[in-house]
Coordinates of C-alpha atoms in Angstrom, one line a residue:
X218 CA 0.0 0.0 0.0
X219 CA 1.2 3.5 -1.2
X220 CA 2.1 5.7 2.6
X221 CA 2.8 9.3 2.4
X222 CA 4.0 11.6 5.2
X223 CA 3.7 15.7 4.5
X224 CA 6.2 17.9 6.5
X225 CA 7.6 21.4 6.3
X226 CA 4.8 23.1 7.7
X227 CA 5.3 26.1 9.9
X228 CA 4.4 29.7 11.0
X229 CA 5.7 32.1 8.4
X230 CA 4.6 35.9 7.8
X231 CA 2.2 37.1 4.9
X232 CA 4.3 37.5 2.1
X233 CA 6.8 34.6 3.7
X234 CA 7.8 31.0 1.6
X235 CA 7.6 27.9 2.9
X236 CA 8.7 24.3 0.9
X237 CA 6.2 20.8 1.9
X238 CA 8.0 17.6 0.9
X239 CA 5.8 14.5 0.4
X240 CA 7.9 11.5 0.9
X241 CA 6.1 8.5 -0.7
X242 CA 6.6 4.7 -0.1
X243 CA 5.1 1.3 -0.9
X244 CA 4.9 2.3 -4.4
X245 CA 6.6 2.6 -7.6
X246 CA 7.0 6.2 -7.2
X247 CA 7.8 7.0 -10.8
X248 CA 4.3 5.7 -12.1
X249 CA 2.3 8.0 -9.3
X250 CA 1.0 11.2 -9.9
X251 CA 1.2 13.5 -6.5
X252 CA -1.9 16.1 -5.7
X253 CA -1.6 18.7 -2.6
X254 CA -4.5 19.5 -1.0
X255 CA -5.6 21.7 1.8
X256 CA -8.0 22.2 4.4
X257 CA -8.6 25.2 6.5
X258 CA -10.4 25.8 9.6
X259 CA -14.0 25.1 9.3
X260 CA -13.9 24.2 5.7
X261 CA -13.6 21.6 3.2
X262 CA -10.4 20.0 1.6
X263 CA -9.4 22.1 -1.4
X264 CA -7.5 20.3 -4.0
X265 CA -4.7 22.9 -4.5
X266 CA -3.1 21.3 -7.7
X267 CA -0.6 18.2 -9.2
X268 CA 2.1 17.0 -11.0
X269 CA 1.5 13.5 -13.0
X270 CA 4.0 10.8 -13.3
X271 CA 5.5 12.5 -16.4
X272 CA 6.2 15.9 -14.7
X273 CA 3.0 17.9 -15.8
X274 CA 1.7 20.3 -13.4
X275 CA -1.6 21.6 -13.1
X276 CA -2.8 24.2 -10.1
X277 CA -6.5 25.9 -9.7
X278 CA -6.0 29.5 -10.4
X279 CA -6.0 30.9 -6.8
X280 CA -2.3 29.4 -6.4
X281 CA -1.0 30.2 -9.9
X282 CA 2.0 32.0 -10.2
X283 CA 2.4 31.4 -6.4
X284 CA 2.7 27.5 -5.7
X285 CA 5.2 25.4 -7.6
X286 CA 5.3 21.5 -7.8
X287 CA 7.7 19.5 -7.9
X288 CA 9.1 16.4 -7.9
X289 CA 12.4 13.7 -7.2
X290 CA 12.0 10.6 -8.4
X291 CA 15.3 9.2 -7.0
X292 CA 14.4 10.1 -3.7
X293 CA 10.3 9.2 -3.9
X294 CA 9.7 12.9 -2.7
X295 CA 7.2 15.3 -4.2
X296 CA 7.6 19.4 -3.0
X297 CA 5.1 22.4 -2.7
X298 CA 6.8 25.3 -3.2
X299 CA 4.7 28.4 -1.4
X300 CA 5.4 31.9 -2.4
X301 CA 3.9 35.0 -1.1
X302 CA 2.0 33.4 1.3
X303 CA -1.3 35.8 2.9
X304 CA -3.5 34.9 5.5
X305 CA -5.8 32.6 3.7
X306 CA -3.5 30.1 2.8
X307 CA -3.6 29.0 6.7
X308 CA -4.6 25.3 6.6
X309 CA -3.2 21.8 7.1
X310 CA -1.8 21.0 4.3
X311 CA -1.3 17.2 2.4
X312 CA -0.3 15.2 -0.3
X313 CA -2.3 12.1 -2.3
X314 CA -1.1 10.0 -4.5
X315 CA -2.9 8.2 -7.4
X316 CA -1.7 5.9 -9.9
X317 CA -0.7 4.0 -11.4
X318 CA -0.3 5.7 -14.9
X319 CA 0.9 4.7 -18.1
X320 CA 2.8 7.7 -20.4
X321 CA 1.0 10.6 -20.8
X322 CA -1.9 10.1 -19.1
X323 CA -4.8 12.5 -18.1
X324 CA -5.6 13.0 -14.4
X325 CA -8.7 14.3 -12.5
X326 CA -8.6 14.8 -8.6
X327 CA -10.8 11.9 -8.7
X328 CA -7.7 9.6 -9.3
X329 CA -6.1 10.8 -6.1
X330 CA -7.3 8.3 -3.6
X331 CA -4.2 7.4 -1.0
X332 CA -3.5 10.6 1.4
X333 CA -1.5 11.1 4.2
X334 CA -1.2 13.3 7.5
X335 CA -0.7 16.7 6.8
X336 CA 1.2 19.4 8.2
X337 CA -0.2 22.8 9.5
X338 CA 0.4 26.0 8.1
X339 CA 0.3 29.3 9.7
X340 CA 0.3 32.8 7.6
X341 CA 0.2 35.3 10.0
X342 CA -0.6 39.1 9.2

């Protein structure tokens, strides 16, 4: 079974960076696509973007320009890069994985079925 542990979180102030690494195990890690998602306090999860198995990105428009994906296949790590953080972007943050995928697949959020604990963020004003 795939495991993944987030980490990284922190207090930073608005306008601060912060990196999340996603270490993944129990899987091929090269055939997984990796999702980061959020939740904030008394709301949903909010799917916040991914990167497939191939190294395509896609992020929902709030975090464009701001968030950068990554990943490391030799070390079976994914990264959120977090720029310009502001208040809102408080949440516990975490990774899913979903796979696996042949080349060039398409993904949905729907395909992203294995999470792990997150790890908290704090933007403070």
């Amino acid at each position: 079974d795939v495991q993944l542990q987030a980490s990284g979180g922190g207090l930073v102030q608005t306008g601060g960076s912060l990196r999340l690494s996603c270490a993944v195990s129990g899987v091929i890690f090269d055939d997984y696509g990796i999702g980061w998602f959020r939740q904030a306090p008394g709301k949903g999860s909010e799917g916040l973007g991914w990167i497939s198995n191939d190294g395509m990105t896609y992020y929902i428009d709030s975090v464009k320009g701001r968030f950068t994906i990554s990943r490391d296949n030799e070390k079976n790590m994914a990264y959120l890069q977090m720029n310009n953080l502001k208040p809102e972007d408080t949440a516990v943050y975490y990774c899913a994985a979903g796979g696996p995928f042949g080349f060039m697949a398409t993904l949905a959020w729907s395909d992203f079925t294995s999470y792990g604990p997150g790890t908290q963020v704090t933007v403070s004003s």
